[in-house]
Short mmCIF file of N, CA, C and O in Angstrom, two decimals:
data_model
loop_
_atom_site.label_atom_id
_atom_site.label_comp_id
_atom_site.label_asym_id
_atom_site.label_seq_id
_atom_site.Cartn_x
_atom_site.Cartn_y
_atom_site.Cartn_z
N UNK A 186 0.82 -1.18 0.00
CA UNK A 186 0.00 0.00 0.00
C UNK A 186 0.87 1.25 0.00
O UNK A 186 0.50 2.25 -0.57
N UNK A 187 2.00 1.25 0.66
CA UNK A 187 2.86 2.43 0.70
C UNK A 187 2.56 3.29 1.89
O UNK A 187 2.80 2.93 3.02
N UNK A 188 2.00 4.46 1.63
CA UNK A 188 1.66 5.41 2.68
C UNK A 188 0.15 5.57 2.71
O UNK A 188 -0.47 5.76 1.68
N UNK A 189 -0.45 5.50 3.88
CA UNK A 189 -1.90 5.59 3.96
C UNK A 189 -2.38 6.82 4.73
O UNK A 189 -3.57 7.08 4.79
N UNK A 190 -1.47 7.60 5.32
CA UNK A 190 -1.86 8.82 6.01
C UNK A 190 -0.63 9.71 6.15
O UNK A 190 0.45 9.36 5.68
N UNK A 191 -0.73 10.85 6.82
CA UNK A 191 0.37 11.81 6.88
C UNK A 191 1.25 11.66 8.11
O UNK A 191 2.26 12.33 8.22
N UNK A 192 0.91 10.80 9.03
CA UNK A 192 1.70 10.63 10.25
C UNK A 192 3.02 9.92 10.00
O UNK A 192 3.21 9.23 8.99
N UNK A 193 3.97 10.08 10.93
CA UNK A 193 5.29 9.49 10.75
C UNK A 193 5.30 7.95 10.76
O UNK A 193 6.25 7.34 10.31
N UNK A 194 4.25 7.35 11.27
CA UNK A 194 4.18 5.89 11.32
C UNK A 194 3.06 5.33 10.45
O UNK A 194 2.66 4.19 10.60
N UNK A 195 2.57 6.14 9.54
CA UNK A 195 1.47 5.74 8.67
C UNK A 195 1.95 5.31 7.30
O UNK A 195 1.50 5.81 6.27
N UNK A 196 2.90 4.37 7.29
CA UNK A 196 3.43 3.86 6.03
C UNK A 196 3.97 2.46 6.23
O UNK A 196 4.17 2.01 7.37
N UNK A 197 4.19 1.75 5.14
CA UNK A 197 4.63 0.36 5.21
C UNK A 197 6.00 0.19 5.87
O UNK A 197 6.22 -0.76 6.62
N UNK A 198 6.91 1.11 5.60
CA UNK A 198 8.25 0.99 6.17
C UNK A 198 8.20 1.07 7.68
O UNK A 198 8.84 0.28 8.38
N UNK A 199 7.44 2.02 8.20
CA UNK A 199 7.30 2.15 9.65
C UNK A 199 6.59 0.94 10.25
O UNK A 199 6.98 0.44 11.32
N UNK A 200 5.58 0.45 9.56
CA UNK A 200 4.88 -0.74 10.05
C UNK A 200 5.82 -1.95 10.06
O UNK A 200 5.81 -2.75 11.02
N UNK A 201 6.65 -2.09 9.04
CA UNK A 201 7.63 -3.18 9.00
C UNK A 201 8.63 -3.06 10.14
O UNK A 201 8.99 -4.04 10.78
N UNK A 202 9.09 -1.82 10.40
CA UNK A 202 10.03 -1.60 11.49
C UNK A 202 9.39 -1.98 12.83
O UNK A 202 10.01 -2.65 13.66
N UNK A 203 8.15 -1.58 13.03
CA UNK A 203 7.44 -1.95 14.26
C UNK A 203 7.33 -3.46 14.41
O UNK A 203 7.52 -4.01 15.49
N UNK A 204 7.04 -4.14 13.32
CA UNK A 204 6.96 -5.60 13.36
C UNK A 204 8.31 -6.22 13.66
O UNK A 204 8.41 -7.16 14.47
N UNK A 205 9.37 -5.70 13.03
CA UNK A 205 10.72 -6.21 13.31
C UNK A 205 11.10 -6.00 14.76
O UNK A 205 11.71 -6.86 15.40
N UNK A 206 10.74 -4.84 15.29
CA UNK A 206 11.06 -4.54 16.68
C UNK A 206 10.29 -5.48 17.62
O UNK A 206 10.85 -5.98 18.60
N UNK A 207 9.03 -5.73 17.31
CA UNK A 207 8.24 -6.67 18.11
C UNK A 207 8.84 -8.07 18.08
O UNK A 207 8.81 -8.79 19.09
N UNK A 208 9.39 -8.47 16.94
CA UNK A 208 9.94 -9.81 16.79
C UNK A 208 11.34 -9.96 17.37
O UNK A 208 11.79 -11.08 17.63
N UNK A 209 12.03 -8.83 17.58
CA UNK A 209 13.39 -8.89 18.13
C UNK A 209 13.33 -9.31 19.60
O UNK A 209 12.37 -8.99 20.31
N UNK A 210 14.33 -10.03 20.02
CA UNK A 210 14.42 -10.40 21.43
C UNK A 210 14.51 -9.13 22.26
O UNK A 210 15.07 -8.12 21.83
N UNK A 211 13.97 -9.17 23.45
CA UNK A 211 13.93 -8.00 24.32
C UNK A 211 15.32 -7.38 24.48
O UNK A 211 15.48 -6.16 24.40
N UNK A 212 16.32 -8.21 24.66
CA UNK A 212 17.68 -7.69 24.87
C UNK A 212 18.29 -7.09 23.60
O UNK A 212 19.29 -6.39 23.68
N UNK A 213 17.70 -7.31 22.43
CA UNK A 213 18.21 -6.75 21.17
C UNK A 213 17.52 -5.43 20.79
O UNK A 213 18.02 -4.70 19.95
N UNK A 214 16.40 -5.13 21.39
CA UNK A 214 15.60 -3.98 20.97
C UNK A 214 16.30 -2.65 21.15
O UNK A 214 16.23 -1.78 20.27
N UNK A 215 16.99 -2.47 22.25
CA UNK A 215 17.70 -1.21 22.46
C UNK A 215 18.74 -0.98 21.36
O UNK A 215 18.86 0.12 20.82
N UNK A 216 19.49 -2.01 21.02
CA UNK A 216 20.51 -1.89 19.98
C UNK A 216 19.88 -1.57 18.62
O UNK A 216 20.43 -0.77 17.86
N UNK A 217 18.74 -2.16 18.32
CA UNK A 217 18.06 -1.88 17.05
C UNK A 217 17.66 -0.41 16.99
O UNK A 217 17.93 0.28 16.00
N UNK A 218 17.06 0.09 18.05
CA UNK A 218 16.62 1.49 18.07
C UNK A 218 17.81 2.44 18.04
O UNK A 218 17.83 3.42 17.30
N UNK A 219 18.84 2.14 18.83
CA UNK A 219 20.04 3.00 18.82
C UNK A 219 20.69 3.05 17.45
O UNK A 219 21.14 4.09 16.99
N UNK A 220 20.75 1.92 16.77
CA UNK A 220 21.36 1.87 15.45
C UNK A 220 20.62 2.73 14.44
O UNK A 220 21.23 3.48 13.67
N UNK A 221 19.30 2.66 14.46
CA UNK A 221 18.48 3.46 13.53
C UNK A 221 18.64 4.95 13.85
O UNK A 221 18.81 5.77 12.95
N UNK A 222 18.59 5.31 15.13
CA UNK A 222 18.74 6.72 15.51
C UNK A 222 20.13 7.25 15.17
O UNK A 222 20.27 8.38 14.72
N UNK A 223 21.15 6.43 15.36
CA UNK A 223 22.51 6.86 15.04
C UNK A 223 22.67 7.12 13.55
O UNK A 223 23.24 8.14 13.15
N UNK A 224 22.13 6.22 12.72
CA UNK A 224 22.22 6.43 11.27
C UNK A 224 21.46 7.69 10.84
O UNK A 224 21.89 8.40 9.94
N UNK A 225 20.36 7.99 11.50
CA UNK A 225 19.59 9.19 11.14
C UNK A 225 20.28 10.47 11.62
O UNK A 225 20.17 11.50 10.97
N UNK A 226 21.00 10.40 12.74
CA UNK A 226 21.63 11.59 13.32
C UNK A 226 23.01 11.89 12.74
O UNK A 226 23.50 13.00 12.88
N UNK A 227 23.65 10.93 12.09
CA UNK A 227 25.03 11.09 11.65
C UNK A 227 25.24 11.11 10.13
O UNK A 227 26.28 10.68 9.66
N UNK A 228 24.31 11.64 9.34
CA UNK A 228 24.59 11.65 7.91
C UNK A 228 25.71 12.65 7.60
O UNK A 228 25.87 13.65 8.30
N UNK A 229 26.48 12.37 6.58
CA UNK A 229 27.62 13.22 6.24
C UNK A 229 27.17 14.62 5.80
O UNK A 229 27.77 15.61 6.20
N UNK A 230 26.16 14.71 4.97
CA UNK A 230 25.75 16.01 4.44
C UNK A 230 24.29 16.32 4.71
O UNK A 230 23.94 17.41 5.09
N UNK A 231 23.42 15.37 4.47
CA UNK A 231 21.99 15.55 4.67
C UNK A 231 21.35 14.18 4.85
O UNK A 231 21.94 13.17 4.53
N UNK A 232 20.16 14.16 5.36
CA UNK A 232 19.43 12.92 5.57
C UNK A 232 18.79 12.49 4.26
O UNK A 232 17.86 13.11 3.78
N UNK A 233 19.34 11.46 3.66
CA UNK A 233 18.85 10.96 2.39
C UNK A 233 17.84 9.84 2.63
O UNK A 233 17.66 9.39 3.76
N UNK A 234 17.20 9.38 1.59
CA UNK A 234 16.20 8.33 1.71
C UNK A 234 16.75 7.10 2.40
O UNK A 234 16.10 6.51 3.24
N UNK A 235 17.98 6.71 2.07
CA UNK A 235 18.54 5.50 2.66
C UNK A 235 18.70 5.62 4.17
O UNK A 235 18.59 4.65 4.89
N UNK A 236 18.96 6.82 4.69
CA UNK A 236 19.04 7.01 6.13
C UNK A 236 17.68 7.33 6.74
O UNK A 236 17.47 7.18 7.93
N UNK A 237 16.76 7.81 5.91
CA UNK A 237 15.45 8.22 6.40
C UNK A 237 14.48 7.07 6.61
O UNK A 237 13.44 7.24 7.23
N UNK A 238 14.81 5.90 6.08
CA UNK A 238 13.99 4.73 6.31
C UNK A 238 14.77 3.75 7.18
O UNK A 238 15.99 3.78 7.23
N UNK A 239 14.09 2.90 7.86
CA UNK A 239 14.76 1.98 8.79
C UNK A 239 15.62 0.98 8.05
O UNK A 239 15.39 0.66 6.91
N UNK A 240 16.61 0.50 8.74
CA UNK A 240 17.46 -0.56 8.21
C UNK A 240 18.14 -1.24 9.37
O UNK A 240 18.69 -0.57 10.25
N UNK A 241 18.13 -2.53 9.41
CA UNK A 241 18.79 -3.25 10.50
C UNK A 241 20.23 -3.55 10.17
O UNK A 241 20.97 -4.03 11.00
N UNK A 242 20.68 -3.27 8.97
CA UNK A 242 22.06 -3.60 8.60
C UNK A 242 23.00 -2.45 8.90
O UNK A 242 22.65 -1.36 9.15
#
């Protein structure tokens, strides 16, 4: 479907991230969230699409 509303969590990527977070072991969740936040906060020049969407890698 893609995006279904204007909110920050109203899209498939955010829904997938929420599902991945739910499926991660409790002890792994902090690292998953920290990794995503670090990639979003540390772009070299600007926040591009690749940093603006979640990624576990």
